[in-house]
Tab-separated table of C-alpha atoms in Angstrom:
chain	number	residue	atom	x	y	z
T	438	UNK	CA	-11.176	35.482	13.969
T	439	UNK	CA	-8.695	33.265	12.034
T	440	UNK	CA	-7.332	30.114	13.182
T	441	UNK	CA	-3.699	30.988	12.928
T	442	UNK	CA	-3.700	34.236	14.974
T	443	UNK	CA	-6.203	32.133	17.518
T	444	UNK	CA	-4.201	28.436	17.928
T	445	UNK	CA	-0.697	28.528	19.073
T	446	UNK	CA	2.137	26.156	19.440
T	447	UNK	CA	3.397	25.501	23.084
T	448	UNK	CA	5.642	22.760	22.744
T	449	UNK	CA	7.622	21.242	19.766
T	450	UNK	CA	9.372	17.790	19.022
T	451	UNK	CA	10.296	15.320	16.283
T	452	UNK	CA	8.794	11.836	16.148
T	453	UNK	CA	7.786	9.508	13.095
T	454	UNK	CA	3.794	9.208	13.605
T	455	UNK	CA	2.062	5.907	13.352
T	456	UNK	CA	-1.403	5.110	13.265
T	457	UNK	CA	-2.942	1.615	14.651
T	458	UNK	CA	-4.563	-1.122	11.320
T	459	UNK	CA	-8.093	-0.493	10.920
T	460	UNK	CA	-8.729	-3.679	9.983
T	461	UNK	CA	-6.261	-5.847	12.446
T	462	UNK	CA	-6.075	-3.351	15.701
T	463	UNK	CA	-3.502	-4.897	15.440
T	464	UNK	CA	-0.143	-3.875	13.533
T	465	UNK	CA	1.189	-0.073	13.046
T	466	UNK	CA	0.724	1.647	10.031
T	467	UNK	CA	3.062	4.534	8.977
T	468	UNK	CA	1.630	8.139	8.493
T	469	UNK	CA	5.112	9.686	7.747
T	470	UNK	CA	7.315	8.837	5.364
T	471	UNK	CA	10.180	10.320	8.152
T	472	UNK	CA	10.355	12.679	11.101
T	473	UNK	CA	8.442	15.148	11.782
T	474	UNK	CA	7.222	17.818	13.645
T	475	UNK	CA	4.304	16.960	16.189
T	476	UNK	CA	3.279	19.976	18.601
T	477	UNK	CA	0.717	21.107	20.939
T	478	UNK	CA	-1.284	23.624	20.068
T	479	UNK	CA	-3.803	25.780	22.423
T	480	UNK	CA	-6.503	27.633	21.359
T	481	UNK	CA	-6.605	30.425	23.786
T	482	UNK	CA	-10.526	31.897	22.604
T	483	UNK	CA	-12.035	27.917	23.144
T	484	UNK	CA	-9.571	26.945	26.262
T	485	UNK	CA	-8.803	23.659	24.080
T	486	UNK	CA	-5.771	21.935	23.308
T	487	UNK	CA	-4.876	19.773	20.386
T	488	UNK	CA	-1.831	18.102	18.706
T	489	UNK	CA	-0.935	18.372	15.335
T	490	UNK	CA	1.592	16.813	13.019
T	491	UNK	CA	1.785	18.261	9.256
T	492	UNK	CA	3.699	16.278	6.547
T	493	UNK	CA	3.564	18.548	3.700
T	494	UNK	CA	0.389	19.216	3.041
T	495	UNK	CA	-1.336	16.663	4.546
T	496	UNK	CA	-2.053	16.659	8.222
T	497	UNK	CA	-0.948	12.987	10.034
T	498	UNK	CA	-2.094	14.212	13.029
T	499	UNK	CA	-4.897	15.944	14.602
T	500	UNK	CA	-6.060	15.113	18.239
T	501	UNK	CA	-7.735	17.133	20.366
T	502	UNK	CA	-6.993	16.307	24.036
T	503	UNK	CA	-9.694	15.251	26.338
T	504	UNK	CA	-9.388	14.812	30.137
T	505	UNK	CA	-9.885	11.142	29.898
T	506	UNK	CA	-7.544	10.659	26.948
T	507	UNK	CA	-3.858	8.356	28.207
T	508	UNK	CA	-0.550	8.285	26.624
T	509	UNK	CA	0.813	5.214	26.886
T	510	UNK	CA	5.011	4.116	27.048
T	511	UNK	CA	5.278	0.974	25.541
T	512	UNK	CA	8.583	1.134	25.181
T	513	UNK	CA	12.069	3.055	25.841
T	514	UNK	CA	11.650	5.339	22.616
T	515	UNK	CA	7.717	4.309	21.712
T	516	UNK	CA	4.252	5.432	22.902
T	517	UNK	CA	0.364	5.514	21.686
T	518	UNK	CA	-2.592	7.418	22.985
T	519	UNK	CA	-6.532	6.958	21.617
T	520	UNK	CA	-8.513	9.329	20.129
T	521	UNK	CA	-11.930	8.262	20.244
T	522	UNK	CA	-12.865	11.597	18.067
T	523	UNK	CA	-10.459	10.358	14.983
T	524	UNK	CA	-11.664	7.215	15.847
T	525	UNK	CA	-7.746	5.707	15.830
T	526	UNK	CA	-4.888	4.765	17.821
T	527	UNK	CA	-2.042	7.424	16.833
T	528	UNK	CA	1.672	5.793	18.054
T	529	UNK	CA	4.951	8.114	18.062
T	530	UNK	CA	8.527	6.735	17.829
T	531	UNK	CA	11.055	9.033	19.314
T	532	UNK	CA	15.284	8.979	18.385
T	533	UNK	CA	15.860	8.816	22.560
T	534	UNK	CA	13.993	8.128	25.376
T	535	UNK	CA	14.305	11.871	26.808
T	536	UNK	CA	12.539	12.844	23.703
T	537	UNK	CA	10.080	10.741	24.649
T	538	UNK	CA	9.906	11.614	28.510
T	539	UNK	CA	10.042	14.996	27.477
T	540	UNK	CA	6.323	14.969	25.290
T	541	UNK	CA	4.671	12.574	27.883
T	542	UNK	CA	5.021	14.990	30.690
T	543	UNK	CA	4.264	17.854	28.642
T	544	UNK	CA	0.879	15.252	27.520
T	545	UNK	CA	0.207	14.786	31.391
T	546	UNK	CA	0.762	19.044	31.451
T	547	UNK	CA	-1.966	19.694	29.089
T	548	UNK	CA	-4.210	16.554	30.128
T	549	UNK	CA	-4.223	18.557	33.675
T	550	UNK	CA	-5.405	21.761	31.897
T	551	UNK	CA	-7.904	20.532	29.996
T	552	UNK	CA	-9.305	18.620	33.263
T	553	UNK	CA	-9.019	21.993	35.125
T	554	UNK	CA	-11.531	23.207	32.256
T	555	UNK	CA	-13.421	20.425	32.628
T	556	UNK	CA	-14.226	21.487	35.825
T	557	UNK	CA	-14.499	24.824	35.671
T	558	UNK	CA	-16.925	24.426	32.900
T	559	UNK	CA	-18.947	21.934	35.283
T	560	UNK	CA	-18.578	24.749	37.969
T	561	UNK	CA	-20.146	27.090	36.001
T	562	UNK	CA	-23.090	24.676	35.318
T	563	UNK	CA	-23.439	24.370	39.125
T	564	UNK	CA	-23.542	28.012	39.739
T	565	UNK	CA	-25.651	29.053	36.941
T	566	UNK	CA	-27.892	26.147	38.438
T	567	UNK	CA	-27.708	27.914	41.528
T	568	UNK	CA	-28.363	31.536	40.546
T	569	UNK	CA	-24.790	33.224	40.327
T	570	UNK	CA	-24.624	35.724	37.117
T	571	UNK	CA	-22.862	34.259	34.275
T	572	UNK	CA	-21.046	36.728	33.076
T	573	UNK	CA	-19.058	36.759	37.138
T	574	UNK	CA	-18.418	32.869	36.581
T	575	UNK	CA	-16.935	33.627	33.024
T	576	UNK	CA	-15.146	36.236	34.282
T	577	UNK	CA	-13.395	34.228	36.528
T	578	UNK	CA	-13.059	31.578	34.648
T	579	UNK	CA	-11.305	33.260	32.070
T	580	UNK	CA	-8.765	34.663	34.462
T	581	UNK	CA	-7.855	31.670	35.999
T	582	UNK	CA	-7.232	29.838	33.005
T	583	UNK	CA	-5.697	32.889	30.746
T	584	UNK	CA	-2.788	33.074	33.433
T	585	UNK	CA	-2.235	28.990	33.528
T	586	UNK	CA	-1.914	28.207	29.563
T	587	UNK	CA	-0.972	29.803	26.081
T	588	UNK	CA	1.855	32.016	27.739
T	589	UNK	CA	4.886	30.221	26.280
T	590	UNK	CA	4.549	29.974	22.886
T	591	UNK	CA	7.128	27.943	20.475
T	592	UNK	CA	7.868	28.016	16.732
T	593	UNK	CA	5.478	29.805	13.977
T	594	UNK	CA	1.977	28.254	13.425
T	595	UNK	CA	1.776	26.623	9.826
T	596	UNK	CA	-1.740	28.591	8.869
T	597	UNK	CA	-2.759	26.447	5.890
T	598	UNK	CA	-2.014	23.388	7.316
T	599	UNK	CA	-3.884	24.176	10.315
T	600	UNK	CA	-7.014	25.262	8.457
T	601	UNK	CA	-6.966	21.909	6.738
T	602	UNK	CA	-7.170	20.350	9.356
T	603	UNK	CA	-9.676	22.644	11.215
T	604	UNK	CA	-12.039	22.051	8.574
T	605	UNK	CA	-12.091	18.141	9.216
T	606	UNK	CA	-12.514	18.720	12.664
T	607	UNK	CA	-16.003	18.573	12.394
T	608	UNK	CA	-16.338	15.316	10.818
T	609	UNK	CA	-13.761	13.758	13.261
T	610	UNK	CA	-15.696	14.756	16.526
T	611	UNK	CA	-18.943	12.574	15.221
T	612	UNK	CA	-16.835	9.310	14.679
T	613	UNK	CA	-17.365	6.140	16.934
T	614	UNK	CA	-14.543	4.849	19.647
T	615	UNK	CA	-11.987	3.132	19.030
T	616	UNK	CA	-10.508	0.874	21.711
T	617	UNK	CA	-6.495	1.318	23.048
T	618	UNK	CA	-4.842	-1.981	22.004
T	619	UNK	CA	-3.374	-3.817	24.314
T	620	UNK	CA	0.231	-3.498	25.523
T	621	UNK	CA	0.826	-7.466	24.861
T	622	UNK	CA	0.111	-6.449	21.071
T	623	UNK	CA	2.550	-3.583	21.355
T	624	UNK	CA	4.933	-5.880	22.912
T	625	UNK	CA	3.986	-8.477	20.349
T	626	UNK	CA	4.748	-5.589	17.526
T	627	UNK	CA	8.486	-4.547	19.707
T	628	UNK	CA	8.846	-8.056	19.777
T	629	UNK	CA	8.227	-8.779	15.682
T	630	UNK	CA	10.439	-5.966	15.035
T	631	UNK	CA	13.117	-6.924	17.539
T	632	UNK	CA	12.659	-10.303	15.081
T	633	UNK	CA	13.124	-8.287	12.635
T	634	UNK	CA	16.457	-6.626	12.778
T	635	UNK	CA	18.028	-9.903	14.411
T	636	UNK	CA	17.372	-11.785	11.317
T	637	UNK	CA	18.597	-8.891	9.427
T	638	UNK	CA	21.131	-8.837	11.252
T	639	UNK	CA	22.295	-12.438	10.740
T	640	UNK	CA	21.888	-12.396	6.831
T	641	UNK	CA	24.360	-9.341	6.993
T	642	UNK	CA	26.738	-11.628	9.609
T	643	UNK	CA	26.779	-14.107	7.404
T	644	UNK	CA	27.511	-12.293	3.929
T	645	UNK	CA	30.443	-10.484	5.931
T	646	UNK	CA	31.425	-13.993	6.518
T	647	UNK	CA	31.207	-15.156	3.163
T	648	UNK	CA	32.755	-11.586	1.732
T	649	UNK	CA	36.009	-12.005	4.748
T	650	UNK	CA	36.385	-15.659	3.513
T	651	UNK	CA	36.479	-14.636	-0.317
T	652	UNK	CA	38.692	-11.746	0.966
T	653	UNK	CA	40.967	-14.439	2.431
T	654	UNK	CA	40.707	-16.817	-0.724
T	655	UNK	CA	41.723	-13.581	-2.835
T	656	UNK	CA	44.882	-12.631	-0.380
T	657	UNK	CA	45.535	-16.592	-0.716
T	658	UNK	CA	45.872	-16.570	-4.454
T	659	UNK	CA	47.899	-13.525	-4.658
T	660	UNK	CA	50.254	-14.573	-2.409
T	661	UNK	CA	50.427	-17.969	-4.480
T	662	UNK	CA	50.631	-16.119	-7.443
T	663	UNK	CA	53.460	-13.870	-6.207
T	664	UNK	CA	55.832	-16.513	-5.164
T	665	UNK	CA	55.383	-17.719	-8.639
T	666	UNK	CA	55.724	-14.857	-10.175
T	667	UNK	CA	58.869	-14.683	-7.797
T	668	UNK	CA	60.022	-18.058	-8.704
T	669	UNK	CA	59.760	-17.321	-12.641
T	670	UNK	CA	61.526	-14.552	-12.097
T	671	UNK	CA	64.374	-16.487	-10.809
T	672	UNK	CA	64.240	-18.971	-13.363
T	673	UNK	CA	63.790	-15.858	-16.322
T	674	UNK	CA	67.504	-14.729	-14.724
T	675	UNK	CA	68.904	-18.246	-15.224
T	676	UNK	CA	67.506	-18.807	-18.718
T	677	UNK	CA	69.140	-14.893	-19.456
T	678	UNK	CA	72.487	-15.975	-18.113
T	679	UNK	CA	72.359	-19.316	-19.849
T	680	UNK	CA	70.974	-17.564	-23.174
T	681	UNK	CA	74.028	-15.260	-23.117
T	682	UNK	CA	76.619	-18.049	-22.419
T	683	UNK	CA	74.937	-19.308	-25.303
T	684	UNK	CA	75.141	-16.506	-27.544
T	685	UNK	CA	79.007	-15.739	-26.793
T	686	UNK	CA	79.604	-19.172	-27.571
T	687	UNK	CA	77.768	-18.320	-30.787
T	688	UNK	CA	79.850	-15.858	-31.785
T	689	UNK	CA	82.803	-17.161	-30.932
T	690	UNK	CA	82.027	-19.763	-33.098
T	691	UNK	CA	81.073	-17.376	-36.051
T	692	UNK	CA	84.448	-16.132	-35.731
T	693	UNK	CA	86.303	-19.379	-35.939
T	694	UNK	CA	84.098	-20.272	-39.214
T	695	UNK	CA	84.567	-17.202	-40.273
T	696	UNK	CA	88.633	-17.799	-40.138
T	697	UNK	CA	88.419	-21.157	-41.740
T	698	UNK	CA	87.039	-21.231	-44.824
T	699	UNK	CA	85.754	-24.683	-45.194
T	700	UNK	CA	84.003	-24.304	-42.149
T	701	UNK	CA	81.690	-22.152	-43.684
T	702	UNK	CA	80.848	-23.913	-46.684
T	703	UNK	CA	80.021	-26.753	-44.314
T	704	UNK	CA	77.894	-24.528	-42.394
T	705	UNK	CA	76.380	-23.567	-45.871
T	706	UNK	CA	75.468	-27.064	-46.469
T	707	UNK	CA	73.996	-27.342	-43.266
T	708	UNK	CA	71.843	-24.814	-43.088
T	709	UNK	CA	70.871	-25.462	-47.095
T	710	UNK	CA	69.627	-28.751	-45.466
T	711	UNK	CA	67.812	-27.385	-43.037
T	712	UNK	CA	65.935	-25.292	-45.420
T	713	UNK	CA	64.993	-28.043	-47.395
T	714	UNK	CA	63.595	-29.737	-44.586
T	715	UNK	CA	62.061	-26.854	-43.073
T	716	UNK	CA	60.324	-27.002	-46.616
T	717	UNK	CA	59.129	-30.353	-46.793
T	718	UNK	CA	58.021	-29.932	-43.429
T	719	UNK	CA	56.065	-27.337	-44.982
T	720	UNK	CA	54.501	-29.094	-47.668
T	721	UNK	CA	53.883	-32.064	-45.497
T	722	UNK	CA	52.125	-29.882	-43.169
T	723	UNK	CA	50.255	-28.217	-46.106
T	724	UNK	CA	49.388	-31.541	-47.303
T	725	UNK	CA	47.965	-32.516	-43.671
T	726	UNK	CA	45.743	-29.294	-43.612
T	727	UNK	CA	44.248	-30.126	-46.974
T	728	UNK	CA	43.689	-33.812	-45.558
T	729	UNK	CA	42.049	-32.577	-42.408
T	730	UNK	CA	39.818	-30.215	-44.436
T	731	UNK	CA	38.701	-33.045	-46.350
T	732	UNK	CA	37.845	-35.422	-43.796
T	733	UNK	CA	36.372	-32.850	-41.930
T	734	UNK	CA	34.233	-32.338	-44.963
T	735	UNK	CA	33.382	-35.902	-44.990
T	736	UNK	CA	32.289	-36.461	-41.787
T	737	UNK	CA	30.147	-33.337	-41.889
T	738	UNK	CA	28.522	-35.100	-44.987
T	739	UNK	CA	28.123	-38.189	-42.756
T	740	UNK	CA	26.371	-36.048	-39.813
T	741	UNK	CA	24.180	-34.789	-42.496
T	742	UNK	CA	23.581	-38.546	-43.999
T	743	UNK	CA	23.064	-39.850	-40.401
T	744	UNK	CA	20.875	-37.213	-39.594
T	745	UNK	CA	18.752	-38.175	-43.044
T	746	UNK	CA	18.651	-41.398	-41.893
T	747	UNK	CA	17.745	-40.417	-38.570
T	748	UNK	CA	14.863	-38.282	-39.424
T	749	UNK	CA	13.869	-41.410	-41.788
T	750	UNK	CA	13.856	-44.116	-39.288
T	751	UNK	CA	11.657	-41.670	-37.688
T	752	UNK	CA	9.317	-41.455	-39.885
T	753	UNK	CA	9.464	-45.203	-40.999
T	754	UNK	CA	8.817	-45.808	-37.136
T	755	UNK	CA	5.695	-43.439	-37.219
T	756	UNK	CA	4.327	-44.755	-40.144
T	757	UNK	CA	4.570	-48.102	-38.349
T	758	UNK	CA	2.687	-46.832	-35.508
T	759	UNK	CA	0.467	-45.491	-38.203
T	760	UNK	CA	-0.181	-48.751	-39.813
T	761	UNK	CA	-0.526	-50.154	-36.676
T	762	UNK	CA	-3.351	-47.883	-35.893
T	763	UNK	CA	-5.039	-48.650	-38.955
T	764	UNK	CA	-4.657	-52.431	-38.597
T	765	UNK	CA	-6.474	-51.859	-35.088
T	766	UNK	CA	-9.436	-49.965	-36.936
T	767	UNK	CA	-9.604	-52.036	-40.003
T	768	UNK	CA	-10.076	-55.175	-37.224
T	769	UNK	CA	-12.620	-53.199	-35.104
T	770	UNK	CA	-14.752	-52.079	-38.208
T	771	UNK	CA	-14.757	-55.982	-39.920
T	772	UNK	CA	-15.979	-56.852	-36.454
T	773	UNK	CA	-18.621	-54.040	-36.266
T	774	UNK	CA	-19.271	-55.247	-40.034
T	775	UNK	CA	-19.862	-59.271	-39.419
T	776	UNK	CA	-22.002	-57.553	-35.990
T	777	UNK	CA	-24.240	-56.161	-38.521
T	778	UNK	CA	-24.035	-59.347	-40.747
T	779	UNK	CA	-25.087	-61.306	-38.240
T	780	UNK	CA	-27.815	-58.820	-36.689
T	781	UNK	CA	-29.099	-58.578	-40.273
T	782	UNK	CA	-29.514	-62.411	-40.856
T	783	UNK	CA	-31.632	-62.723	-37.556
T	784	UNK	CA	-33.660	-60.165	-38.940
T	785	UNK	CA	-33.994	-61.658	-41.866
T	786	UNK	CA	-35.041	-65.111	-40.277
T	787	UNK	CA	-37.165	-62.936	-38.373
T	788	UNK	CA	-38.967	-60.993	-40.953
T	789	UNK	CA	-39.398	-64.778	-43.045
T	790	UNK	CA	-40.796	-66.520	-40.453
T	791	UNK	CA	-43.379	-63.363	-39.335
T	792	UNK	CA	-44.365	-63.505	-43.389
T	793	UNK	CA	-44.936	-67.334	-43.569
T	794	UNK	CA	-46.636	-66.832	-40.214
T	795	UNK	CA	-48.820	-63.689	-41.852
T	796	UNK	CA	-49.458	-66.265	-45.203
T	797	UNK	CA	-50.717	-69.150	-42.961
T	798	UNK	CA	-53.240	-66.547	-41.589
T	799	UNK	CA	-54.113	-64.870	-44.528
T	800	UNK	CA	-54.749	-68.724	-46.122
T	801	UNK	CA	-57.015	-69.683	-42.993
T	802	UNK	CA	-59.307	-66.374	-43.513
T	803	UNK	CA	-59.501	-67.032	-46.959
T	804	UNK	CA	-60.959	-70.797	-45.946
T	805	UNK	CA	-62.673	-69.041	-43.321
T	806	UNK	CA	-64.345	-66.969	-46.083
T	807	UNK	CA	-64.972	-69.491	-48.038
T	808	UNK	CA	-67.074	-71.127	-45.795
T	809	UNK	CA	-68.823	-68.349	-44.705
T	810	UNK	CA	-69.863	-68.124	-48.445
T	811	UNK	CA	-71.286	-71.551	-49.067
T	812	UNK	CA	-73.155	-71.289	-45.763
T	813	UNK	CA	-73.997	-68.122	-47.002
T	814	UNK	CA	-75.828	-69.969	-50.118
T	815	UNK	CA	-77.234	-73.285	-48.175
């Protein structure tokens, strides 16, 4: 019979699934990325129960519930169980706390079922031990427990999902205990993430600070720049009033030259005079331009020359160091040199006084032979 007409869901909530560090037993390790579904399931054909969390495709969790097995509230929205099968700690963390209240009591409903099988599967051991049919005991058995469970079903079964995880059932049931952490480390863990948020907290205190006081430093300038703008406005108005004063008076004036004739030539003249000056103004300030050019020219050369020089006291200064290093050497070689010399007359003594010493011998054997010889005769 397939697994999806067989299993059922009998309760359904939301939580964001968790499963305890391997390698620490210590911190929590995310299996969802967010929320998700996490339901009960009973298998009405095996009288088991299991819960089951899907994420897509993959299946975060997949417990089957065991008489001895305890949920555990660690916290208002936060709560763990073991599963010695999966060999893990699985931990759930709820939006509210009646989300929360509402799965543990339905846990402690199914955790009563499954020890009510428990020990109607141990009564039927005793009464097959004791001679009563089987097929009476399963009949009652069956009864009792087909009116108590599976009768409320919830939501649609996810039938691939399920069958994944079915088929890793098998390997799950043969894997070694693992023990419930303590709830110091899951008050440790609250505690760290508690830690957590209030520093996070504080960094985003204190850049609202800093933005508020750069908000205030901005409102600051604007109004500083406002009442300027306010007070140059004022003074634009005067200067306008005072620049058409000015300009009546101008052409009031115009007219009066205008009347008197002589006026104007001498207005002529004046302005002719300004001209001119205006145009050796010009030239002077042509001439100025040309000057700056130049001696801007100059001293560009003179960088340049400096930096010549520069980069030739440089290398003057190395090749002192240079010589220096070679006046070092040249000493330390004529040392190593009169060394030798001097090693090389002791030898030389040496070697003449081991040759005179060789000649004396070689002159005593030939006496020596000598003798021998005119004994030799006598």
């Amino acid at each position: 019979m397939c697994l999806a007409f067989r299993e059922q869901p009998i309760f359904t909530t939301k939580a964001h699934v968790f499963q305890i560090d391997p390698n620490t037993k210590k911190k929590w390790i995310p299996s969802s990325t967010q929320a998700v579904n996490v339901s009960f399931y009973c298998d009405s054909t095996r009288n088991t129960y299991r819960i089951i969390s899907v994420e897509g495709s993959k299946a975060v969790i997949n417990s089957t519930i065991t008489p001895n097995m305890t949920f555990t509230k660690t916290s208002v929205k936060f709560g763990q169980w073991s599963d010695a099968r999966a060999n893990t700690v699985y931990g759930l963390g709820f939006s509210s706390e009646a989300e929360l209240t509402k799965f543990v009591e339905k846990f402690k409903e199914v955790k009563e079922l499954t020890r009510q099988v428990a020990n109607k599967t141990s009564a039927t051991s005793a009464a097959i031990t004791n001679g009563t049919p089987t097929h009476e005991v399963n009949h009652v058995i069956n009864e009792n427990i087909s009116t108590r469970s599976c009768n409320s079903p919830v939501g649609s079964p996810k039938t691939v999902a399920i069958n994944a995880v079915n088929d890793s059932l098998t390997a799950e049931r043969n894997s070694p205990a693992l023990s419930t952490p303590g709830l110091p480390d899951q008050l440790k863990y609250e505690n760290d993430r508690l830690k957590i948020a209030l520093a996070q907290s504080s960094a985003n205190a204190k850049k609202w600070e800093i933005e508020l006081q750069t908000l205030k430093n901005n409102n600051a300038r604007l109004t500083t720049a406002l009442q300027e703008s306010t007070t140059n406005v004022e003074e634009w108005k005067r200067q306008l009033a005072l620049y058409k004063e000015e300009n009546v008076r101008l052409k009031k004036k115009v007219l009066e030259c205008e009347k008197s004739g002589g006026a104007s030539e001498l207005l002529h003249r004046q302005l002719a005079d300004l001209r001119e000056k205006v145009s050796e103004l010009e030239r002077a300030n042509t001439g100025k331009q040309e000057e700056i050019a130049r001696l801007t020219k100059e001293l560009e050369e003179m960088k340049a020359t400096d930096m010549q020089k520069q980069d030739l006291v440089d290398r003057v200064k190395m090749l002192e160091r240079d010589k220096e290093a070679l006046s070092k050497d040249n000493l330390q070689l004529k040392e190593r040199v009169e060394t030798a010399s001097r090693s090389s007359t002791q030898e030389k003594d040496q070697l003449i006084r081991i040759q005179e010493q060789i000649g004396s011998k070689v002159s005593e054997l030939y006496g020596l032979s000598d003798k021998l010889a005119d004994m030799l005769q006598h």
